[in-house]
Amino acid sequence: MDCIIIDDEKMARVVLKTLCNEINSLHLVEEFPNAIEAMKFLNDNKVDLIFLDIHMPAFSGLDFIKTLKSPPKIILITSDPQFAIEAFEYDFIVDYLLKPITATRFQKAIHKAEKFELASADPSPVVTAKTLVSKDIDNDFYINIDRRLIKIDLPSIYLVEAKGDYIKIKTEEKEYTVHSTLKKIEEKLPDALFLKVHRSYIINLKKIIDIEDNSVLIKRDVIPVSRSKRPELMKRLDLL
């Protein structure tokens, strides 16, 4: 992947450059101390990935994102995760890295970018973003609650329910209400654990207590199973 770095801190650029050079799949094309210079470069050049600092003077990373017409994948760089919240509305945001950046966390972000690349390159039913995630299950993901990023442990989720323009995520410890769609969160959940059994419900297959007729019992919630989803549910349970 051809990539560029945009960060006003010289030391941050040095660290990112060093980390990029250690990854064979990355080709660092250029680095920029501000978004304006990067915009001029991108007018005549294309890249696959941008490492983008959010908090830059004069023209922030978020301002830069809004100027992109055909955006590549972006990994955000920040000292404060709250600065990344607005950017998570964009589908091309792959991940974000907190300063100081460690090699392990950097490699994980690149792995996500590579999976994104594979999913985009082959849109066939055999290889989708969803199936790629199921082969390498991340243990957590982040949700936006009142301008805070909250980490959710995936195995702790037992039910996701659609409520109009919102979804309710029920975990072993707590419930969260998020402004999103069931389809959007379904794409983030590994299909090795989760199944959409109804147009309004996604369940954790490991949390099923009982099945009766066209419903399942999880905790104290009785969840309807649509007629079209019941065969898939029964097939998946045979694998547990």
CSV table of C-alpha atoms in Angstrom, one decimal:
chain,number,residue,atom,x,y,z
A,1,MET,CA,0.0,0.0,0.0
A,2,ASP,CA,1.3,3.4,-1.0
A,3,CYS,CA,0.9,5.7,2.0
A,4,ILE,CA,1.7,9.3,3.3
A,5,ILE,CA,2.0,10.8,6.7
A,6,ILE,CA,0.4,14.1,7.7
A,7,ASP,CA,1.5,15.3,11.1
A,8,ASP,CA,2.7,18.7,12.4
A,9,GLU,CA,5.0,17.1,15.0
A,10,LYS,CA,8.4,16.2,13.5
A,11,MET,CA,9.1,13.5,16.1
A,12,ALA,CA,5.7,11.8,15.4
A,13,ARG,CA,6.6,11.8,11.7
A,14,VAL,CA,9.9,10.2,12.5
A,15,VAL,CA,8.3,7.5,14.6
A,16,LEU,CA,5.7,6.7,11.9
A,17,LYS,CA,8.3,6.7,9.2
A,18,THR,CA,10.3,4.1,11.1
A,19,LEU,CA,7.3,1.9,11.8
A,20,CYS,CA,6.3,2.1,8.1
A,21,ASN,CA,9.7,1.0,7.0
A,22,GLU,CA,9.4,-2.1,9.1
A,23,ILE,CA,6.2,-3.3,7.3
A,24,ASN,CA,6.9,-4.9,3.9
A,25,SER,CA,3.4,-4.2,2.6
A,26,LEU,CA,3.8,-0.4,3.1
A,27,HIS,CA,5.5,2.0,0.8
A,28,LEU,CA,5.9,5.4,2.3
A,29,VAL,CA,5.6,7.9,-0.6
A,30,GLU,CA,5.9,11.2,1.3
A,31,GLU,CA,5.4,13.0,4.6
A,32,PHE,CA,3.8,16.4,5.3
A,33,PRO,CA,3.9,18.8,8.3
A,34,ASN,CA,0.4,20.1,7.4
A,35,ALA,CA,-2.7,19.2,5.6
A,36,ILE,CA,-2.4,22.0,3.0
A,37,GLU,CA,0.8,20.6,1.5
A,38,ALA,CA,-0.8,17.1,1.5
A,39,MET,CA,-3.9,18.4,-0.4
A,40,LYS,CA,-1.6,19.8,-3.1
A,41,PHE,CA,0.2,16.5,-3.4
A,42,LEU,CA,-3.1,14.5,-3.6
A,43,ASN,CA,-4.4,16.7,-6.4
A,44,ASP,CA,-1.9,15.0,-8.7
A,45,ASN,CA,-1.2,11.7,-6.9
A,46,LYS,CA,-3.1,8.8,-5.4
A,47,VAL,CA,-2.3,6.8,-2.4
A,48,ASP,CA,-3.9,3.8,-0.6
A,49,LEU,CA,-3.5,4.9,3.0
A,50,ILE,CA,-3.0,8.1,4.9
A,51,PHE,CA,-1.7,8.4,8.5
A,52,LEU,CA,-3.5,11.6,9.6
A,53,ASP,CA,-2.9,13.6,12.7
A,54,ILE,CA,-6.2,15.1,13.9
A,55,HIS,CA,-5.1,18.0,16.1
A,56,MET,CA,-3.1,20.3,13.8
A,57,PRO,CA,-3.1,24.1,13.9
A,58,ALA,CA,-4.9,26.2,11.3
A,59,PHE,CA,-6.3,23.2,9.3
A,60,SER,CA,-7.1,20.2,11.4
A,61,GLY,CA,-7.3,16.6,10.3
A,62,LEU,CA,-11.1,16.7,10.4
A,63,ASP,CA,-11.1,19.7,8.1
A,64,PHE,CA,-8.8,17.8,5.7
A,65,ILE,CA,-11.1,14.8,5.7
A,66,LYS,CA,-14.0,17.0,4.6
A,67,THR,CA,-12.1,18.1,1.5
A,68,LEU,CA,-11.5,14.6,0.1
A,69,LYS,CA,-13.6,13.6,-2.9
A,70,SER,CA,-12.3,10.1,-3.3
A,71,PRO,CA,-10.7,9.3,0.0
A,72,PRO,CA,-8.3,6.4,0.5
A,73,LYS,CA,-8.2,4.5,3.8
A,74,ILE,CA,-7.2,6.6,6.7
A,75,ILE,CA,-5.6,5.8,10.1
A,76,LEU,CA,-6.0,8.7,12.5
A,77,ILE,CA,-3.2,9.8,14.8
A,78,THR,CA,-4.2,11.6,18.0
A,79,SER,CA,-3.2,12.3,21.6
A,80,ASP,CA,-6.9,12.3,22.7
A,81,PRO,CA,-9.4,9.7,21.4
A,82,GLN,CA,-12.2,12.3,21.8
A,83,PHE,CA,-10.8,14.1,18.8
A,84,ALA,CA,-11.5,11.0,16.7
A,85,ILE,CA,-15.2,10.8,17.5
A,86,GLU,CA,-16.5,12.9,14.6
A,87,ALA,CA,-14.3,11.1,12.1
A,88,PHE,CA,-15.9,7.8,12.9
A,89,GLU,CA,-18.9,8.7,10.8
A,90,TYR,CA,-16.8,8.1,7.7
A,91,ASP,CA,-16.6,4.6,6.4
A,92,PHE,CA,-13.0,5.0,5.1
A,93,ILE,CA,-11.6,5.5,8.7
A,94,VAL,CA,-9.8,2.2,9.4
A,95,ASP,CA,-8.5,2.8,12.9
A,96,TYR,CA,-6.9,5.4,15.2
A,97,LEU,CA,-3.6,5.4,17.0
A,98,LEU,CA,-3.0,7.1,20.3
A,99,LYS,CA,0.3,8.8,20.8
A,100,PRO,CA,2.9,7.6,21.8
A,101,ILE,CA,2.5,4.9,19.1
A,102,THR,CA,3.7,1.4,19.9
A,103,ALA,CA,4.9,-1.1,17.3
A,104,THR,CA,2.3,-3.7,18.4
A,105,ARG,CA,-0.6,-1.3,18.1
A,106,PHE,CA,0.7,0.0,14.7
A,107,GLN,CA,0.9,-3.5,13.3
A,108,LYS,CA,-2.7,-4.1,14.4
A,109,ALA,CA,-3.9,-1.0,12.6
A,110,ILE,CA,-2.1,-2.1,9.5
A,111,HIS,CA,-3.7,-5.5,9.7
A,112,LYS,CA,-7.1,-3.8,9.8
A,113,ALA,CA,-6.2,-1.7,6.7
A,114,GLU,CA,-5.0,-4.8,4.9
A,115,LYS,CA,-8.3,-6.6,5.6
A,116,PHE,CA,-10.2,-3.5,4.4
A,117,GLU,CA,-8.1,-3.6,1.2
A,118,LEU,CA,-8.9,-7.3,0.5
A,119,ALA,CA,-12.6,-6.7,1.1
A,120,SER,CA,-12.6,-3.7,-1.2
A,121,ALA,CA,-10.7,-5.6,-3.9
A,122,ASP,CA,-13.1,-8.5,-4.1
A,123,PRO,CA,-16.7,-7.7,-3.7
A,124,SER,CA,-17.9,-11.3,-4.4
A,125,PRO,CA,-20.1,-13.1,-1.9
A,126,VAL,CA,-17.2,-15.4,-1.0
A,127,VAL,CA,-15.0,-12.7,0.4
A,128,THR,CA,-16.7,-9.9,2.2
A,129,ALA,CA,-15.7,-7.6,5.0
A,130,LYS,CA,-17.9,-9.6,7.3
A,131,THR,CA,-16.3,-13.0,6.5
A,132,LEU,CA,-12.8,-11.6,6.8
A,133,VAL,CA,-13.6,-10.3,10.3
A,134,SER,CA,-14.9,-13.8,11.3
A,135,LYS,CA,-11.5,-15.4,10.4
A,136,ASP,CA,-9.7,-13.1,12.8
A,137,ILE,CA,-12.0,-11.9,15.5
A,138,ASP,CA,-11.0,-8.7,17.3
A,139,ASN,CA,-12.0,-8.9,21.0
A,140,ASP,CA,-13.4,-5.4,21.2
A,141,PHE,CA,-14.6,-2.3,19.3
A,142,TYR,CA,-15.6,1.3,20.1
A,143,ILE,CA,-18.9,3.1,20.2
A,144,ASN,CA,-19.6,6.8,20.4
A,145,ILE,CA,-21.6,7.7,23.6
A,146,ASP,CA,-22.0,11.4,24.4
A,147,ARG,CA,-18.8,12.4,22.6
A,148,ARG,CA,-16.9,9.6,24.3
A,149,LEU,CA,-15.4,6.5,22.8
A,150,ILE,CA,-16.3,3.5,24.9
A,151,LYS,CA,-14.7,0.1,24.4
A,152,ILE,CA,-17.1,-2.8,24.2
A,153,ASP,CA,-15.9,-6.4,24.8
A,154,LEU,CA,-17.4,-8.4,21.9
A,155,PRO,CA,-18.0,-11.7,23.7
A,156,SER,CA,-19.9,-9.8,26.5
A,157,ILE,CA,-22.5,-8.6,24.0
A,158,TYR,CA,-25.6,-10.9,24.0
A,159,LEU,CA,-28.1,-8.8,22.1
A,160,VAL,CA,-28.3,-5.9,19.7
A,161,GLU,CA,-31.8,-4.4,19.1
A,162,ALA,CA,-32.9,-1.8,16.6
A,163,LYS,CA,-34.9,1.1,18.0
A,164,GLY,CA,-35.8,3.5,15.2
A,165,ASP,CA,-32.7,5.6,14.4
A,166,TYR,CA,-30.9,4.0,17.3
A,167,ILE,CA,-29.6,0.6,18.4
A,168,LYS,CA,-29.5,-0.8,21.9
A,169,ILE,CA,-26.4,-2.9,22.7
A,170,LYS,CA,-26.9,-5.2,25.7
A,171,THR,CA,-23.8,-6.6,27.4
A,172,GLU,CA,-23.2,-8.7,30.5
A,173,GLU,CA,-22.4,-5.5,32.4
A,174,LYS,CA,-24.4,-2.7,30.9
A,175,GLU,CA,-26.7,-1.5,28.2
A,176,TYR,CA,-25.8,1.2,25.6
A,177,THR,CA,-28.0,3.2,23.2
A,178,VAL,CA,-26.2,4.4,20.1
A,179,HIS,CA,-27.3,6.5,17.1
A,180,SER,CA,-26.7,3.9,14.3
A,181,THR,CA,-28.3,1.2,12.3
A,182,LEU,CA,-28.5,-2.5,12.7
A,183,LYS,CA,-26.9,-3.0,9.3
A,184,LYS,CA,-23.9,-0.9,10.3
A,185,ILE,CA,-23.1,-2.7,13.5
A,186,GLU,CA,-23.8,-6.1,11.9
A,187,GLU,CA,-20.8,-5.4,9.6
A,188,LYS,CA,-18.6,-4.9,12.6
A,189,LEU,CA,-19.7,-8.1,14.5
A,190,PRO,CA,-17.9,-11.4,13.7
A,191,ASP,CA,-20.3,-13.9,12.2
A,192,ALA,CA,-18.6,-16.6,14.1
A,193,LEU,CA,-20.4,-15.3,17.2
A,194,PHE,CA,-23.4,-13.3,16.0
A,195,LEU,CA,-26.4,-13.8,13.8
A,196,LYS,CA,-29.2,-11.5,12.7
A,197,VAL,CA,-32.3,-13.5,13.5
A,198,HIS,CA,-34.9,-10.8,12.8
A,199,ARG,CA,-34.9,-7.4,11.1
A,200,SER,CA,-34.7,-5.8,14.5
A,201,TYR,CA,-32.4,-8.2,16.4
A,202,ILE,CA,-28.8,-9.6,16.3
A,203,ILE,CA,-28.0,-12.3,18.9
A,204,ASN,CA,-24.8,-13.8,20.3
A,205,LEU,CA,-25.2,-17.5,19.5
A,206,LYS,CA,-23.1,-18.5,22.6
A,207,LYS,CA,-25.6,-16.8,24.9
A,208,ILE,CA,-28.7,-18.8,23.8
A,209,ILE,CA,-30.5,-20.5,26.8
A,210,ASP,CA,-33.4,-22.0,25.0
A,211,ILE,CA,-35.2,-22.2,21.7
A,212,GLU,CA,-38.9,-22.7,21.3
A,213,ASP,CA,-40.9,-22.4,18.1
A,214,ASN,CA,-39.9,-19.1,16.4
A,215,SER,CA,-38.1,-17.5,19.4
A,216,VAL,CA,-34.9,-17.8,21.4
A,217,LEU,CA,-34.3,-17.0,25.1
A,218,ILE,CA,-31.2,-15.0,26.0
A,219,LYS,CA,-30.9,-13.9,29.6
A,220,ARG,CA,-34.5,-12.7,30.2
A,221,ASP,CA,-35.1,-11.6,26.7
A,222,VAL,CA,-37.4,-13.6,24.4
A,223,ILE,CA,-36.2,-12.8,20.8
A,224,PRO,CA,-38.3,-13.5,17.8
A,225,VAL,CA,-36.7,-15.5,14.9
A,226,SER,CA,-38.0,-14.7,11.5
A,227,ARG,CA,-39.1,-17.7,9.3
A,228,SER,CA,-36.4,-17.0,6.8
A,229,LYS,CA,-33.7,-16.9,9.5
A,230,ARG,CA,-34.7,-20.1,11.4
A,231,PRO,CA,-32.9,-22.5,9.0
A,232,GLU,CA,-29.7,-20.6,9.2
A,233,LEU,CA,-30.0,-20.4,13.0
A,234,MET,CA,-30.5,-24.2,13.3
A,235,LYS,CA,-27.6,-24.9,10.9
A,236,ARG,CA,-25.3,-22.6,12.9
A,237,LEU,CA,-26.2,-24.2,16.2
A,238,ASP,CA,-25.2,-27.6,14.9
A,239,LEU,CA,-21.6,-26.2,14.7
A,240,LEU,CA,-21.5,-25.1,18.4
